Amino acid sequence: MGFFSKIKKIWKKDTQDHGAVNEPASVDKATDAAIDSQPQVTTIPDAAAPQTRQESSAPDHQPDEAPSFFRKLIHPQASQPEKSESGEPDAPSAQAAGDTTHGEPAGKQEPLPETFTQEKPKAPQLEPWQQDLVHALDNAEPKLSIWLTHLLTDVSERGEKLWERLHFLLAQLEVPREEADDFIDRFDRWLEDMEYERVEEFRSELQYRLALALDLEDEEDEQSRLFLKLSQGLSKTREQLSKQIDHLLSMTGSFDDEFWEELEEILIMADVGYEASHKLLERLRPKVRREDITDAQAFKDMLKAELVQIFEEARRPAKTGTPEVVLMVGVNGVGKTTTIAKLAHRAQMQGKKTLVAAGDTFRAAAIEQLNIWAKRVGAGFYAKEHGADPAAVAFEAMNMAIEQGYDQVFMDTAGRIHTKVDLMEELKKIKRVLGKKMDGAPHRTILVLDATTGQNALSQVRLFSEAVDLDEIVLTKLDGTAKGGIIVAVALEYKIPISFIGLGEQMEDLRPFSGEDFAKALLD
Ligand SMILES: Nc1nc2c(ncn2[C@@H]2O[C@H](COP(=O)(O)OP(=O)(O)O)[C@@H](O)[C@H]2O)c(=O)[nH]1
Ligand SMILES: [Mg+2]
């Protein structure tokens, strides 16, 4: 079952109206028209049509799930009123009312399951925070941070009060009760595991989960939160790069040979690397001349545009399959296992049934570490004993994924560097086995790189890409490093797309990479 799958259709419905894609084909025009006529639906805010989805995974199409929810909107009388467990008062099911003349003929109606009958409380019984929240939902853009501000009024810690309020929000959004319970249960278990009690410790994680579950990650409010985090994470690199470029331009005042030499030094210091710096300047020089750039801001804008272009050039279409199989590779300590946990967390919150497989059999602790994360994020887990053949783990995990209908498989691997040759052979074998079990698998082979290692990361890209042909790169530990320029080197020299970046140790600190945001955070 996907989180809030029915709700997502509504966001997507709205985004389609504004030019975005992703709408299941099975929703017919009559249904669309009926939805458009629903006052309740139109008050659910517009998902601010994303122009560029950064995420590499495919949008989750669940056309078979859409019609039943739409039916409720069209034929609200089919709903059964239900006493809310959270103590919220009952309300007539006609809350979702409106013109019922659109859509299917009445004879085709079917009774709906009780899970569709979470109802909104009547207006006069609303407490002040509820009124504020309802008002925000009705009138504002989908601004999660504002919804949370109302919801968390006078709530300081984990507990019943918080759950009741979350139930209220989810009921307002017409999330089926069963899915709301599941969401809250998982969150409660998470807080227990992580030993978070106070709102300030977990507010950000809650917003992240809601953004994923409601498919609001591209929404402006969430984007600015992300950008802030990215900008903070890159502050040291920005210091290294942007400030020095400003200083250089104020000193030289012109784009002479000396300027270009100094700029190359600055880029190398920010770990863009010698080769990549050289290539970047080769691209910039003629443009500066041609466009007759004279001031610092115009130059930085041009550099930003050039970086965006470089990241664009590295993009390529992602392969997919069901299950979609992801093989994580990289040397020890770069963050493979935590990145799997973070990606599995995202996938679970997006409603994908996810399996993680413990292919790092070299260290017993690595198996246990992955097991703990799998439990925390609610993913399935497959492991064999310490020392087992990782290719056998891959083989058996694939069997489990296919038999049990998993949507996504993440295969962890070891990263011993003292036996490089063996490691590469082992990875090749795992890859062969995955491919034998399923055509096209692994669909994504991801190299995890630690940004703090700077230029060393480049030799890792070479080594791993020669052995296992990489599809993507995840760059971790960008938080607080002055070596963020390594991203530019990877994209420019290897033309391998960077899909996610790690900005900290929390689950929500793994973010889809946006070249545009990165360039802005680096140079503004
Ligand atoms: N600051 C920071 N730490 C990270 C990030 N990603 C991973 N780590 C930490 O890096 C350490 C090694 O991670 P692990 O997943 O065990 O690496 P593996 O050996 O490649 O599997 C752990 O302490 C992680 O919490 C990140 O983006 N930022
Ligand atoms: Mg590991």
mmCIF file with all atom_site columns, N, CA and C in Angstrom, residues 300-321:
data_model
loop_
_atom_site.group_PDB
_atom_site.id
_atom_site.type_symbol
_atom_site.label_atom_id
_atom_site.label_alt_id
_atom_site.label_comp_id
_atom_site.label_asym_id
_atom_site.label_entity_id
_atom_site.label_seq_id
_atom_site.pdbx_PDB_ins_code
_atom_site.Cartn_x
_atom_site.Cartn_y
_atom_site.Cartn_z
_atom_site.occupancy
_atom_site.B_iso_or_equiv
_atom_site.pdbx_formal_charge
_atom_site.auth_seq_id
_atom_site.auth_comp_id
_atom_site.auth_asym_id
_atom_site.auth_atom_id
_atom_site.pdbx_PDB_model_num
ATOM 1  N N  . LYS A 1 300 ? 29.778 36.090 -12.760 1.00 0.00 ? 300 LYS A N  1
ATOM 2  C CA . LYS A 1 300 ? 29.311 34.985 -11.901 1.00 0.00 ? 300 LYS A CA 1
ATOM 3  C C  . LYS A 1 300 ? 28.035 34.345 -12.466 1.00 0.00 ? 300 LYS A C  1
ATOM 4  N N  . ASP A 1 301 ? 27.197 35.157 -13.071 1.00 0.00 ? 301 ASP A N  1
ATOM 5  C CA . ASP A 1 301 ? 25.990 34.604 -13.705 1.00 0.00 ? 301 ASP A CA 1
ATOM 6  C C  . ASP A 1 301 ? 26.378 33.673 -14.854 1.00 0.00 ? 301 ASP A C  1
ATOM 7  N N  . MET A 1 302 ? 27.394 34.089 -15.581 1.00 0.00 ? 302 MET A N  1
ATOM 8  C CA . MET A 1 302 ? 27.842 33.252 -16.693 1.00 0.00 ? 302 MET A CA 1
ATOM 9  C C  . MET A 1 302 ? 28.450 31.938 -16.175 1.00 0.00 ? 302 MET A C  1
ATOM 10 N N  . LEU A 1 303 ? 29.219 32.032 -15.119 1.00 0.00 ? 303 LEU A N  1
ATOM 11 C CA . LEU A 1 303 ? 29.824 30.840 -14.528 1.00 0.00 ? 303 LEU A CA 1
ATOM 12 C C  . LEU A 1 303 ? 28.728 29.893 -14.013 1.00 0.00 ? 303 LEU A C  1
ATOM 13 N N  . LYS A 1 304 ? 27.717 30.484 -13.389 1.00 0.00 ? 304 LYS A N  1
ATOM 14 C CA . LYS A 1 304 ? 26.591 29.683 -12.894 1.00 0.00 ? 304 LYS A CA 1
ATOM 15 C C  . LYS A 1 304 ? 25.928 28.937 -14.055 1.00 0.00 ? 304 LYS A C  1
ATOM 16 N N  . ALA A 1 305 ? 25.643 29.666 -15.117 1.00 0.00 ? 305 ALA A N  1
ATOM 17 C CA . ALA A 1 305 ? 24.979 29.060 -16.278 1.00 0.00 ? 305 ALA A CA 1
ATOM 18 C C  . ALA A 1 305 ? 25.845 27.941 -16.861 1.00 0.00 ? 305 ALA A C  1
ATOM 19 N N  . GLU A 1 306 ? 27.149 28.156 -16.835 1.00 0.00 ? 306 GLU A N  1
ATOM 20 C CA . GLU A 1 306 ? 28.062 27.150 -17.378 1.00 0.00 ? 306 GLU A CA 1
ATOM 21 C C  . GLU A 1 306 ? 28.021 25.876 -16.523 1.00 0.00 ? 306 GLU A C  1
ATOM 22 N N  . LEU A 1 307 ? 27.982 26.063 -15.206 1.00 0.00 ? 307 LEU A N  1
ATOM 23 C CA . LEU A 1 307 ? 27.913 24.904 -14.306 1.00 0.00 ? 307 LEU A CA 1
ATOM 24 C C  . LEU A 1 307 ? 26.612 24.130 -14.542 1.00 0.00 ? 307 LEU A C  1
ATOM 25 N N  . VAL A 1 308 ? 25.513 24.864 -14.654 1.00 0.00 ? 308 VAL A N  1
ATOM 26 C CA . VAL A 1 308 ? 24.221 24.212 -14.891 1.00 0.00 ? 308 VAL A CA 1
ATOM 27 C C  . VAL A 1 308 ? 24.305 23.388 -16.188 1.00 0.00 ? 308 VAL A C  1
ATOM 28 N N  . GLN A 1 309 ? 24.909 23.984 -17.201 1.00 0.00 ? 309 GLN A N  1
ATOM 29 C CA . GLN A 1 309 ? 25.078 23.310 -18.490 1.00 0.00 ? 309 GLN A CA 1
ATOM 30 C C  . GLN A 1 309 ? 25.893 22.015 -18.338 1.00 0.00 ? 309 GLN A C  1
ATOM 31 N N  . ILE A 1 310 ? 26.946 22.093 -17.547 1.00 0.00 ? 310 ILE A N  1
ATOM 32 C CA . ILE A 1 310 ? 27.803 20.921 -17.324 1.00 0.00 ? 310 ILE A CA 1
ATOM 33 C C  . ILE A 1 310 ? 27.007 19.786 -16.672 1.00 0.00 ? 310 ILE A C  1
ATOM 34 N N  . PHE A 1 311 ? 26.180 20.151 -15.672 1.00 0.00 ? 311 PHE A N  1
ATOM 35 C CA . PHE A 1 311 ? 25.378 19.114 -15.007 1.00 0.00 ? 311 PHE A CA 1
ATOM 36 C C  . PHE A 1 311 ? 24.307 18.554 -15.944 1.00 0.00 ? 311 PHE A C  1
ATOM 37 N N  . GLU A 1 312 ? 23.758 19.417 -16.775 1.00 0.00 ? 312 GLU A N  1
ATOM 38 C CA . GLU A 1 312 ? 22.767 18.963 -17.760 1.00 0.00 ? 312 GLU A CA 1
ATOM 39 C C  . GLU A 1 312 ? 23.381 17.937 -18.706 1.00 0.00 ? 312 GLU A C  1
ATOM 40 N N  . GLU A 1 313 ? 24.595 18.232 -19.145 1.00 0.00 ? 313 GLU A N  1
ATOM 41 C CA . GLU A 1 313 ? 25.263 17.346 -20.110 1.00 0.00 ? 313 GLU A CA 1
ATOM 42 C C  . GLU A 1 313 ? 25.490 15.955 -19.522 1.00 0.00 ? 313 GLU A C  1
ATOM 43 N N  . ALA A 1 314 ? 25.613 15.902 -18.192 1.00 0.00 ? 314 ALA A N  1
ATOM 44 C CA . ALA A 1 314 ? 25.881 14.613 -17.561 1.00 0.00 ? 314 ALA A CA 1
ATOM 45 C C  . ALA A 1 314 ? 24.609 13.790 -17.356 1.00 0.00 ? 314 ALA A C  1
ATOM 46 N N  . ARG A 1 315 ? 23.453 14.398 -17.578 1.00 0.00 ? 315 ARG A N  1
ATOM 47 C CA . ARG A 1 315 ? 22.192 13.666 -17.323 1.00 0.00 ? 315 ARG A CA 1
ATOM 48 C C  . ARG A 1 315 ? 21.955 12.607 -18.385 1.00 0.00 ? 315 ARG A C  1
ATOM 49 N N  . ARG A 1 316 ? 21.303 11.563 -17.998 1.00 0.00 ? 316 ARG A N  1
ATOM 50 C CA . ARG A 1 316 ? 20.931 10.529 -18.966 1.00 0.00 ? 316 ARG A CA 1
ATOM 51 C C  . ARG A 1 316 ? 19.650 9.838  -18.495 1.00 0.00 ? 316 ARG A C  1
ATOM 52 N N  . PRO A 1 317 ? 18.931 9.230  -19.433 1.00 0.00 ? 317 PRO A N  1
ATOM 53 C CA . PRO A 1 317 ? 17.665 8.610  -19.012 1.00 0.00 ? 317 PRO A CA 1
ATOM 54 C C  . PRO A 1 317 ? 17.913 7.435  -18.063 1.00 0.00 ? 317 PRO A C  1
ATOM 55 N N  . ALA A 1 318 ? 17.077 7.353  -17.030 1.00 0.00 ? 318 ALA A N  1
ATOM 56 C CA . ALA A 1 318 ? 17.242 6.266  -16.062 1.00 0.00 ? 318 ALA A CA 1
ATOM 57 C C  . ALA A 1 318 ? 16.535 5.016  -16.557 1.00 0.00 ? 318 ALA A C  1
ATOM 58 N N  . LYS A 1 319 ? 17.156 3.861  -16.291 1.00 0.00 ? 319 LYS A N  1
ATOM 59 C CA . LYS A 1 319 ? 16.484 2.594  -16.621 1.00 0.00 ? 319 LYS A CA 1
ATOM 60 C C  . LYS A 1 319 ? 15.561 2.238  -15.456 1.00 0.00 ? 319 LYS A C  1
ATOM 61 N N  . THR A 1 320 ? 14.475 1.563  -15.744 1.00 0.00 ? 320 THR A N  1
ATOM 62 C CA . THR A 1 320 ? 13.602 1.142  -14.650 1.00 0.00 ? 320 THR A CA 1
ATOM 63 C C  . THR A 1 320 ? 13.162 -0.305 -14.850 1.00 0.00 ? 320 THR A C  1
ATOM 64 N N  . GLY A 1 321 ? 12.582 -0.856 -13.844 1.00 0.00 ? 321 GLY A N  1
ATOM 65 C CA . GLY A 1 321 ? 12.056 -2.219 -13.902 1.00 0.00 ? 321 GLY A CA 1
ATOM 66 C C  . GLY A 1 321 ? 11.283 -2.468 -12.624 1.00 0.00 ? 321 GLY A C  1
#
